[in-house]
Amino acid sequence: MNPTATESREQTIGALSAGERFLLVTHEHPDGDALGSLLSMAMILRGLGKDVVAFIAADDLPLSYEYDWLDVSEVVTQVPDDADERVVVFLDCGNTERSPLVDEAATPEQVLNIDHHHDNTRFGSIDYVVEDASSTAEIVWDLARGLGAPLTPAIAEALYLGLITDTGRFMYPNATARSHEMATELLAAGIDGNLIFRRVYENLPEAKLHLFARALTATERYLDGRLTLSVLSNDDFEQCEAPASYTEGIVDFLRAVDGTRVAALIRETTDEHGESYRISMRSSDGEIDVSKIARAGGGGGHPAAAGFKSELSRGDLIELLCTQISEQS
Ligand code: 5GP
Ligand code: MN
């Protein structure tokens, strides 16, 4: 029988208290919640006297400008040789395919899987998946309480980052009374909330504005406007001199367009397998579960925010989105 959430919480706190050496990891191309939960957990455990290694793949560093104020000086980009002897803690990582550790030989004895994705594949020896938590940061905040760990300003800043990014600055339905209670506690710990908002959402490089302009100008509507999407090509990125990470936020504009039920940003990407597309989706009112659509395309995510990668042609991809949306509405 699956343990209850309370049992999983107690088991997780027990394992974090008992462990001495840890390896912390998160998903590839880490977003605010991935970074916030990873770095806060590292600081919390170090504060309890543990030996902690936090890993981010070399490809994902340096961090994009929104996150470049975070202290990653102690983060490692190589899986340590003694990984097998460490308790591995996955944070905000719905499945092991999204983890850079999957390519490594490490077969740790104990894996703690701490996450809030409902489609988490429950790959850990302890799975603590809190589906109604706004963010993994919210789960880490609660675990810190359970561990009796003090909230230093640096821990509170990292947690606040995870909270504000995964709740869309407290706008999405996942921002509950508990999320606001967490915000109250973090602000009371002495952080400058406004400064964090400005670091993350302002200081825009001008190239990002140009990329937004292209994406918004190229907006297309399907299904009588229920699907609003935009496509960015490799050429768009080149001409704007913008990296892929500058797309962050575009899909939120598309979602806000009147009549939209699903918004999608489709961007071309080139890797060792050639050209493909990355699709980022948002549901406007929560009625259409975009994680179902993402799973149909081989990806995953949350009901209101999900994504996948596809080798379909642009036309076939849009047809897939239309078919999937029609099936749900
Ligand atoms: P974003 O659109 O911001 O890249 O991602 C939104 C949500 O979808 C995030 O919670 C992210 O974890 C999830 N997601 C995006 N792409 C993938 C994917 O390829 N596979 C899985 N499993 N989840 C994804
Ligand atoms: Mn998250």
PDB file of N, CA and C in Angstrom, residues 32-122:
ATOM      1  N   GLY A  32      13.163  28.670 -11.943  1.00  0.00           N
ATOM      2  CA  GLY A  32      13.276  29.290 -10.621  1.00  0.00           C
ATOM      3  C   GLY A  32      12.994  28.324  -9.481  1.00  0.00           C
ATOM      4  N   ASP A  33      11.994  27.476  -9.663  1.00  0.00           N
ATOM      5  CA  ASP A  33      11.663  26.544  -8.581  1.00  0.00           C
ATOM      6  C   ASP A  33      12.727  25.457  -8.449  1.00  0.00           C
ATOM      7  N   ALA A  34      13.230  24.985  -9.581  1.00  0.00           N
ATOM      8  CA  ALA A  34      14.273  23.958  -9.548  1.00  0.00           C
ATOM      9  C   ALA A  34      15.498  24.503  -8.809  1.00  0.00           C
ATOM     10  N   LEU A  35      15.919  25.711  -9.181  1.00  0.00           N
ATOM     11  CA  LEU A  35      17.104  26.315  -8.546  1.00  0.00           C
ATOM     12  C   LEU A  35      16.827  26.662  -7.091  1.00  0.00           C
ATOM     13  N   GLY A  36      15.669  27.244  -6.844  1.00  0.00           N
ATOM     14  CA  GLY A  36      15.327  27.658  -5.483  1.00  0.00           C
ATOM     15  C   GLY A  36      15.246  26.480  -4.535  1.00  0.00           C
ATOM     16  N   SER A  37      14.637  25.388  -4.993  1.00  0.00           N
ATOM     17  CA  SER A  37      14.509  24.242  -4.090  1.00  0.00           C
ATOM     18  C   SER A  37      15.855  23.533  -3.918  1.00  0.00           C
ATOM     19  N   LEU A  38      16.624  23.452  -4.995  1.00  0.00           N
ATOM     20  CA  LEU A  38      17.943  22.802  -4.904  1.00  0.00           C
ATOM     21  C   LEU A  38      18.872  23.565  -3.946  1.00  0.00           C
ATOM     22  N   LEU A  39      18.987  24.877  -4.172  1.00  0.00           N
ATOM     23  CA  LEU A  39      19.951  25.661  -3.386  1.00  0.00           C
ATOM     24  C   LEU A  39      19.495  25.830  -1.938  1.00  0.00           C
ATOM     25  N   SER A  40      18.179  25.987  -1.730  1.00  0.00           N
ATOM     26  CA  SER A  40      17.719  26.124  -0.340  1.00  0.00           C
ATOM     27  C   SER A  40      17.935  24.819   0.416  1.00  0.00           C
ATOM     28  N   MET A  41      17.636  23.690  -0.228  1.00  0.00           N
ATOM     29  CA  MET A  41      17.837  22.409   0.467  1.00  0.00           C
ATOM     30  C   MET A  41      19.315  22.204   0.787  1.00  0.00           C
ATOM     31  N   ALA A  42      20.189  22.602  -0.125  1.00  0.00           N
ATOM     32  CA  ALA A  42      21.630  22.465   0.139  1.00  0.00           C
ATOM     33  C   ALA A  42      22.014  23.286   1.376  1.00  0.00           C
ATOM     34  N   MET A  43      21.511  24.514   1.444  1.00  0.00           N
ATOM     35  CA  MET A  43      21.868  25.367   2.595  1.00  0.00           C
ATOM     36  C   MET A  43      21.258  24.836   3.901  1.00  0.00           C
ATOM     37  N   ILE A  44      20.027  24.335   3.801  1.00  0.00           N
ATOM     38  CA  ILE A  44      19.363  23.799   5.004  1.00  0.00           C
ATOM     39  C   ILE A  44      20.164  22.616   5.560  1.00  0.00           C
ATOM     40  N   LEU A  45      20.545  21.702   4.671  1.00  0.00           N
ATOM     41  CA  LEU A  45      21.265  20.509   5.133  1.00  0.00           C
ATOM     42  C   LEU A  45      22.665  20.864   5.632  1.00  0.00           C
ATOM     43  N   ARG A  46      23.314  21.805   4.938  1.00  0.00           N
ATOM     44  CA  ARG A  46      24.650  22.224   5.419  1.00  0.00           C
ATOM     45  C   ARG A  46      24.528  22.862   6.805  1.00  0.00           C
ATOM     46  N   GLY A  47      23.444  23.614   6.991  1.00  0.00           N
ATOM     47  CA  GLY A  47      23.208  24.244   8.296  1.00  0.00           C
ATOM     48  C   GLY A  47      23.043  23.210   9.400  1.00  0.00           C
ATOM     49  N   LEU A  48      22.633  21.999   9.007  1.00  0.00           N
ATOM     50  CA  LEU A  48      22.482  20.928  10.000  1.00  0.00           C
ATOM     51  C   LEU A  48      23.778  20.116  10.116  1.00  0.00           C
ATOM     52  N   GLY A  49      24.835  20.615   9.478  1.00  0.00           N
ATOM     53  CA  GLY A  49      26.145  19.958   9.613  1.00  0.00           C
ATOM     54  C   GLY A  49      26.389  18.828   8.625  1.00  0.00           C
ATOM     55  N   LYS A  50      25.548  18.713   7.585  1.00  0.00           N
ATOM     56  CA  LYS A  50      25.712  17.603   6.629  1.00  0.00           C
ATOM     57  C   LYS A  50      26.731  17.957   5.544  1.00  0.00           C
ATOM     58  N   ASP A  51      27.245  16.894   4.950  1.00  0.00           N
ATOM     59  CA  ASP A  51      28.140  17.033   3.792  1.00  0.00           C
ATOM     60  C   ASP A  51      27.228  17.002   2.548  1.00  0.00           C
ATOM     61  N   VAL A  52      27.145  18.128   1.838  1.00  0.00           N
ATOM     62  CA  VAL A  52      26.162  18.246   0.747  1.00  0.00           C
ATOM     63  C   VAL A  52      26.839  18.650  -0.560  1.00  0.00           C
ATOM     64  N   VAL A  53      26.552  17.892  -1.601  1.00  0.00           N
ATOM     65  CA  VAL A  53      26.995  18.271  -2.941  1.00  0.00           C
ATOM     66  C   VAL A  53      25.741  18.559  -3.757  1.00  0.00           C
ATOM     67  N   ALA A  54      25.667  19.741  -4.352  1.00  0.00           N
ATOM     68  CA  ALA A  54      24.533  20.068  -5.226  1.00  0.00           C
ATOM     69  C   ALA A  54      25.049  20.095  -6.653  1.00  0.00           C
ATOM     70  N   PHE A  55      24.324  19.420  -7.539  1.00  0.00           N
ATOM     71  CA  PHE A  55      24.786  19.234  -8.921  1.00  0.00           C
ATOM     72  C   PHE A  55      23.901  20.003  -9.908  1.00  0.00           C
ATOM     73  N   ILE A  56      24.549  20.705 -10.840  1.00  0.00           N
ATOM     74  CA  ILE A  56      23.851  21.279 -12.005  1.00  0.00           C
ATOM     75  C   ILE A  56      24.738  20.962 -13.211  1.00  0.00           C
ATOM     76  N   ALA A  57      24.135  20.512 -14.298  1.00  0.00           N
ATOM     77  CA  ALA A  57      24.938  20.139 -15.472  1.00  0.00           C
ATOM     78  C   ALA A  57      25.688  21.353 -16.013  1.00  0.00           C
ATOM     79  N   ALA A  58      26.896  21.116 -16.510  1.00  0.00           N
ATOM     80  CA  ALA A  58      27.732  22.209 -17.022  1.00  0.00           C
ATOM     81  C   ALA A  58      27.007  23.001 -18.105  1.00  0.00           C
ATOM     82  N   ASP A  59      26.203  22.302 -18.925  1.00  0.00           N
ATOM     83  CA  ASP A  59      25.439  22.963 -20.001  1.00  0.00           C
ATOM     84  C   ASP A  59      24.480  24.016 -19.471  1.00  0.00           C
ATOM     85  N   ASP A  60      24.036  23.834 -18.226  1.00  0.00           N
ATOM     86  CA  ASP A  60      23.038  24.739 -17.650  1.00  0.00           C
ATOM     87  C   ASP A  60      23.661  25.925 -16.919  1.00  0.00           C
ATOM     88  N   LEU A  61      24.979  26.019 -16.966  1.00  0.00           N
ATOM     89  CA  LEU A  61      25.684  27.148 -16.339  1.00  0.00           C
ATOM     90  C   LEU A  61      26.458  27.914 -17.407  1.00  0.00           C
ATOM     91  N   PRO A  62      26.680  29.207 -17.275  1.00  0.00           N
ATOM     92  CA  PRO A  62      26.181  30.033 -16.183  1.00  0.00           C
ATOM     93  C   PRO A  62      24.652  30.180 -16.258  1.00  0.00           C
ATOM     94  N   LEU A  63      24.061  30.534 -15.149  1.00  0.00           N
ATOM     95  CA  LEU A  63      22.611  30.701 -15.098  1.00  0.00           C
ATOM     96  C   LEU A  63      22.198  31.922 -15.925  1.00  0.00           C
ATOM     97  N   SER A  64      20.993  31.855 -16.449  1.00  0.00           N
ATOM     98  CA  SER A  64      20.451  32.971 -17.212  1.00  0.00           C
ATOM     99  C   SER A  64      20.344  34.215 -16.304  1.00  0.00           C
ATOM    100  N   TYR A  65      20.254  35.389 -16.913  1.00  0.00           N
ATOM    101  CA  TYR A  65      20.353  36.643 -16.155  1.00  0.00           C
ATOM    102  C   TYR A  65      19.357  36.740 -15.000  1.00  0.00           C
ATOM    103  N   GLU A  66      18.183  36.105 -15.142  1.00  0.00           N
ATOM    104  CA  GLU A  66      17.170  36.202 -14.071  1.00  0.00           C
ATOM    105  C   GLU A  66      17.680  35.613 -12.754  1.00  0.00           C
ATOM    106  N   TYR A  67      18.567  34.630 -12.912  1.00  0.00           N
ATOM    107  CA  TYR A  67      18.992  33.850 -11.744  1.00  0.00           C
ATOM    108  C   TYR A  67      20.462  34.051 -11.417  1.00  0.00           C
ATOM    109  N   ASP A  68      21.120  34.988 -12.106  1.00  0.00           N
ATOM    110  CA  ASP A  68      22.579  35.045 -11.949  1.00  0.00           C
ATOM    111  C   ASP A  68      23.034  35.640 -10.621  1.00  0.00           C
ATOM    112  N   TRP A  69      22.081  36.091  -9.812  1.00  0.00           N
ATOM    113  CA  TRP A  69      22.408  36.595  -8.475  1.00  0.00           C
ATOM    114  C   TRP A  69      22.486  35.464  -7.451  1.00  0.00           C
ATOM    115  N   LEU A  70      22.039  34.283  -7.853  1.00  0.00           N
ATOM    116  CA  LEU A  70      22.090  33.150  -6.915  1.00  0.00           C
ATOM    117  C   LEU A  70      23.542  32.707  -6.732  1.00  0.00           C
ATOM    118  N   ASP A  71      23.876  32.295  -5.543  1.00  0.00           N
ATOM    119  CA  ASP A  71      25.237  31.841  -5.270  1.00  0.00           C
ATOM    120  C   ASP A  71      25.354  30.362  -5.649  1.00  0.00           C
ATOM    121  N   VAL A  72      26.011  30.122  -6.779  1.00  0.00           N
ATOM    122  CA  VAL A  72      26.217  28.733  -7.212  1.00  0.00           C
ATOM    123  C   VAL A  72      27.700  28.351  -7.081  1.00  0.00           C
ATOM    124  N   SER A  73      28.420  29.111  -6.262  1.00  0.00           N
ATOM    125  CA  SER A  73      29.871  28.866  -6.171  1.00  0.00           C
ATOM    126  C   SER A  73      30.181  27.468  -5.639  1.00  0.00           C
ATOM    127  N   GLU A  74      29.248  26.887  -4.878  1.00  0.00           N
ATOM    128  CA  GLU A  74      29.532  25.551  -4.348  1.00  0.00           C
ATOM    129  C   GLU A  74      28.866  24.441  -5.147  1.00  0.00           C
ATOM    130  N   VAL A  75      28.200  24.825  -6.224  1.00  0.00           N
ATOM    131  CA  VAL A  75      27.538  23.811  -7.054  1.00  0.00           C
ATOM    132  C   VAL A  75      28.599  23.072  -7.881  1.00  0.00           C
ATOM    133  N   VAL A  76      28.431  21.761  -8.049  1.00  0.00           N
ATOM    134  CA  VAL A  76      29.388  21.008  -8.873  1.00  0.00           C
ATOM    135  C   VAL A  76      28.747  20.647 -10.213  1.00  0.00           C
ATOM    136  N   THR A  77      29.571  20.490 -11.233  1.00  0.00           N
ATOM    137  CA  THR A  77      29.053  20.136 -12.557  1.00  0.00           C
ATOM    138  C   THR A  77      29.471  18.712 -12.943  1.00  0.00           C
ATOM    139  N   GLN A  78      30.115  18.023 -12.018  1.00  0.00           N
ATOM    140  CA  GLN A  78      30.504  16.619 -12.232  1.00  0.00           C
ATOM    141  C   GLN A  78      29.878  15.812 -11.117  1.00  0.00           C
ATOM    142  N   VAL A  79      29.279  14.679 -11.486  1.00  0.00           N
ATOM    143  CA  VAL A  79      28.732  13.812 -10.446  1.00  0.00           C
ATOM    144  C   VAL A  79      29.912  13.283  -9.625  1.00  0.00           C
ATOM    145  N   PRO A  80      29.869  13.417  -8.292  1.00  0.00           N
ATOM    146  CA  PRO A  80      31.040  12.998  -7.507  1.00  0.00           C
ATOM    147  C   PRO A  80      31.257  11.483  -7.551  1.00  0.00           C
ATOM    148  N   ASP A  81      32.506  11.073  -7.400  1.00  0.00           N
ATOM    149  CA  ASP A  81      32.858   9.648  -7.469  1.00  0.00           C
ATOM    150  C   ASP A  81      32.142   8.828  -6.408  1.00  0.00           C
ATOM    151  N   ASP A  82      31.866   9.465  -5.287  1.00  0.00           N
ATOM    152  CA  ASP A  82      31.232   8.698  -4.199  1.00  0.00           C
ATOM    153  C   ASP A  82      29.698   8.829  -4.222  1.00  0.00           C
ATOM    154  N   ALA A  83      29.144   9.130  -5.419  1.00  0.00           N
ATOM    155  CA  ALA A  83      27.689   9.335  -5.524  1.00  0.00           C
ATOM    156  C   ALA A  83      26.902   8.128  -4.990  1.00  0.00           C
ATOM    157  N   ASP A  84      27.427   6.925  -5.236  1.00  0.00           N
ATOM    158  CA  ASP A  84      26.732   5.710  -4.786  1.00  0.00           C
ATOM    159  C   ASP A  84      26.574   5.659  -3.271  1.00  0.00           C
ATOM    160  N   GLU A  85      27.470   6.346  -2.583  1.00  0.00           N
ATOM    161  CA  GLU A  85      27.420   6.280  -1.112  1.00  0.00           C
ATOM    162  C   GLU A  85      26.630   7.433  -0.517  1.00  0.00           C
ATOM    163  N   ARG A  86      26.113   8.298  -1.384  1.00  0.00           N
ATOM    164  CA  ARG A  86      25.366   9.447  -0.883  1.00  0.00           C
ATOM    165  C   ARG A  86      23.860   9.216  -1.003  1.00  0.00           C
ATOM    166  N   VAL A  87      23.110   9.854  -0.138  1.00  0.00           N
ATOM    167  CA  VAL A  87      21.655   9.879  -0.299  1.00  0.00           C
ATOM    168  C   VAL A  87      21.393  10.883  -1.425  1.00  0.00           C
ATOM    169  N   VAL A  88      20.743  10.416  -2.486  1.00  0.00           N
ATOM    170  CA  VAL A  88      20.485  11.323  -3.606  1.00  0.00           C
ATOM    171  C   VAL A  88      19.090  11.926  -3.430  1.00  0.00           C
ATOM    172  N   VAL A  89      19.023  13.230  -3.485  1.00  0.00           N
ATOM    173  CA  VAL A  89      17.740  13.922  -3.322  1.00  0.00           C
ATOM    174  C   VAL A  89      17.386  14.595  -4.637  1.00  0.00           C
ATOM    175  N   PHE A  90      16.304  14.146  -5.255  1.00  0.00           N
ATOM    176  CA  PHE A  90      15.797  14.792  -6.471  1.00  0.00           C
ATOM    177  C   PHE A  90      14.782  15.841  -6.052  1.00  0.00           C
ATOM    178  N   LEU A  91      14.934  17.046  -6.582  1.00  0.00           N
ATOM    179  CA  LEU A  91      14.010  18.126  -6.242  1.00  0.00           C
ATOM    180  C   LEU A  91      13.350  18.646  -7.519  1.00  0.00           C
ATOM    181  N   ASP A  92      12.021  18.721  -7.515  1.00  0.00           N
ATOM    182  CA  ASP A  92      11.267  19.304  -8.642  1.00  0.00           C
ATOM    183  C   ASP A  92      11.484  18.529  -9.942  1.00  0.00           C
ATOM    184  N   CYS A  93      11.700  17.246  -9.831  1.00  0.00           N
ATOM    185  CA  CYS A  93      12.072  16.454 -11.003  1.00  0.00           C
ATOM    186  C   CYS A  93      11.036  15.335 -11.173  1.00  0.00           C
ATOM    187  N   GLY A  94      10.170  15.472 -12.172  1.00  0.00           N
ATOM    188  CA  GLY A  94       9.049  14.544 -12.328  1.00  0.00           C
ATOM    189  C   GLY A  94       9.428  13.142 -12.756  1.00  0.00           C
ATOM    190  N   ASN A  95      10.564  13.009 -13.412  1.00  0.00           N
ATOM    191  CA  ASN A  95      11.007  11.667 -13.801  1.00  0.00           C
ATOM    192  C   ASN A  95      12.520  11.684 -13.985  1.00  0.00           C
ATOM    193  N   THR A  96      13.103  10.490 -13.995  1.00  0.00           N
ATOM    194  CA  THR A  96      14.570  10.450 -14.032  1.00  0.00           C
ATOM    195  C   THR A  96      15.111  10.784 -15.419  1.00  0.00           C
ATOM    196  N   GLU A  97      14.246  10.688 -16.457  1.00  0.00           N
ATOM    197  CA  GLU A  97      14.729  11.070 -17.801  1.00  0.00           C
ATOM    198  C   GLU A  97      15.065  12.554 -17.861  1.00  0.00           C
ATOM    199  N   ARG A  98      14.397  13.338 -17.019  1.00  0.00           N
ATOM    200  CA  ARG A  98      14.667  14.774 -17.031  1.00  0.00           C
ATOM    201  C   ARG A  98      15.884  15.120 -16.181  1.00  0.00           C
ATOM    202  N   SER A  99      16.536  14.091 -15.637  1.00  0.00           N
ATOM    203  CA  SER A  99      17.680  14.356 -14.774  1.00  0.00           C
ATOM    204  C   SER A  99      18.990  14.061 -15.479  1.00  0.00           C
ATOM    205  N   PRO A 100      19.971  14.904 -15.293  1.00  0.00           N
ATOM    206  CA  PRO A 100      21.274  14.656 -15.898  1.00  0.00           C
ATOM    207  C   PRO A 100      21.956  13.431 -15.298  1.00  0.00           C
ATOM    208  N   LEU A 101      21.504  12.976 -14.124  1.00  0.00           N
ATOM    209  CA  LEU A 101      22.128  11.814 -13.478  1.00  0.00           C
ATOM    210  C   LEU A 101      21.867  10.526 -14.234  1.00  0.00           C
ATOM    211  N   VAL A 102      20.842  10.555 -15.102  1.00  0.00           N
ATOM    212  CA  VAL A 102      20.431   9.325 -15.759  1.00  0.00           C
ATOM    213  C   VAL A 102      21.552   8.759 -16.636  1.00  0.00           C
ATOM    214  N   ASP A 103      22.414   9.613 -17.134  1.00  0.00           N
ATOM    215  CA  ASP A 103      23.503   9.146 -17.984  1.00  0.00           C
ATOM    216  C   ASP A 103      24.705   8.670 -17.183  1.00  0.00           C
ATOM    217  N   GLU A 104      24.640   8.864 -15.901  1.00  0.00           N
ATOM    218  CA  GLU A 104      25.791   8.500 -15.072  1.00  0.00           C
ATOM    219  C   GLU A 104      25.594   7.101 -14.507  1.00  0.00           C
ATOM    220  N   ALA A 105      26.690   6.519 -14.045  1.00  0.00           N
ATOM    221  CA  ALA A 105      26.619   5.145 -13.570  1.00  0.00           C
ATOM    222  C   ALA A 105      26.053   5.040 -12.153  1.00  0.00           C
ATOM    223  N   ALA A 106      25.807   6.170 -11.523  1.00  0.00           N
ATOM    224  CA  ALA A 106      25.428   6.148 -10.118  1.00  0.00           C
ATOM    225  C   ALA A 106      24.166   5.324  -9.840  1.00  0.00           C
ATOM    226  N   THR A 107      24.260   4.411  -8.896  1.00  0.00           N
ATOM    227  CA  THR A 107      23.085   3.647  -8.471  1.00  0.00           C
ATOM    228  C   THR A 107      22.990   3.754  -6.953  1.00  0.00           C
ATOM    229  N   PRO A 108      22.567   4.904  -6.481  1.00  0.00           N
ATOM    230  CA  PRO A 108      22.558   5.121  -5.036  1.00  0.00           C
ATOM    231  C   PRO A 108      21.581   4.186  -4.332  1.00  0.00           C
ATOM    232  N   GLU A 109      21.883   3.905  -3.084  1.00  0.00           N
ATOM    233  CA  GLU A 109      21.000   3.015  -2.315  1.00  0.00           C
ATOM    234  C   GLU A 109      19.726   3.726  -1.932  1.00  0.00           C
ATOM    235  N   GLN A 110      19.857   5.008  -1.629  1.00  0.00           N
ATOM    236  CA  GLN A 110      18.657   5.720  -1.201  1.00  0.00           C
ATOM    237  C   GLN A 110      18.414   6.958  -2.067  1.00  0.00           C
ATOM    238  N   VAL A 111      17.198   7.026  -2.609  1.00  0.00           N
ATOM    239  CA  VAL A 111      16.818   8.158  -3.451  1.00  0.00           C
ATOM    240  C   VAL A 111      15.578   8.811  -2.845  1.00  0.00           C
ATOM    241  N   LEU A 112      15.711  10.071  -2.477  1.00  0.00           N
ATOM    242  CA  LEU A 112      14.548  10.814  -1.991  1.00  0.00           C
ATOM    243  C   LEU A 112      14.014  11.633  -3.157  1.00  0.00           C
ATOM    244  N   ASN A 113      12.749  11.467  -3.436  1.00  0.00           N
ATOM    245  CA  ASN A 113      12.117  12.113  -4.581  1.00  0.00           C
ATOM    246  C   ASN A 113      11.123  13.146  -4.040  1.00  0.00           C
ATOM    247  N   ILE A 114      11.532  14.403  -4.037  1.00  0.00           N
ATOM    248  CA  ILE A 114      10.717  15.477  -3.444  1.00  0.00           C
ATOM    249  C   ILE A 114      10.215  16.372  -4.575  1.00  0.00           C
ATOM    250  N   ASP A 115       8.894  16.386  -4.765  1.00  0.00           N
ATOM    251  CA  ASP A 115       8.375  17.047  -5.973  1.00  0.00           C
ATOM    252  C   ASP A 115       6.902  17.399  -5.795  1.00  0.00           C
ATOM    253  N   HIS A 116       6.395  18.183  -6.756  1.00  0.00           N
ATOM    254  CA  HIS A 116       4.963  18.531  -6.736  1.00  0.00           C
ATOM    255  C   HIS A 116       4.281  18.257  -8.078  1.00  0.00           C
ATOM    256  N   HIS A 117       4.946  17.578  -9.007  1.00  0.00           N
ATOM    257  CA  HIS A 117       4.310  17.250 -10.293  1.00  0.00           C
ATOM    258  C   HIS A 117       3.377  16.047 -10.105  1.00  0.00           C
ATOM    259  N   HIS A 118       2.113  16.184 -10.507  1.00  0.00           N
ATOM    260  CA  HIS A 118       1.176  15.079 -10.284  1.00  0.00           C
ATOM    261  C   HIS A 118       1.553  13.853 -11.102  1.00  0.00           C
ATOM    262  N   ASP A 119       2.280  14.075 -12.221  1.00  0.00           N
ATOM    263  CA  ASP A 119       2.652  12.932 -13.065  1.00  0.00           C
ATOM    264  C   ASP A 119       4.059  12.415 -12.733  1.00  0.00           C
ATOM    265  N   ASN A 120       4.552  12.761 -11.555  1.00  0.00           N
ATOM    266  CA  ASN A 120       5.851  12.235 -11.109  1.00  0.00           C
ATOM    267  C   ASN A 120       5.798  10.708 -11.171  1.00  0.00           C
ATOM    268  N   THR A 121       6.852  10.107 -11.692  1.00  0.00           N
ATOM    269  CA  THR A 121       6.835   8.639 -11.904  1.00  0.00           C
ATOM    270  C   THR A 121       7.178   7.847 -10.641  1.00  0.00           C
ATOM    271  N   ARG A 122       7.317   8.508  -9.540  1.00  0.00           N
ATOM    272  CA  ARG A 122       7.543   7.837  -8.240  1.00  0.00           C
ATOM    273  C   ARG A 122       8.719   6.868  -8.325  1.00  0.00           C
TER     274      ARG A 122
END
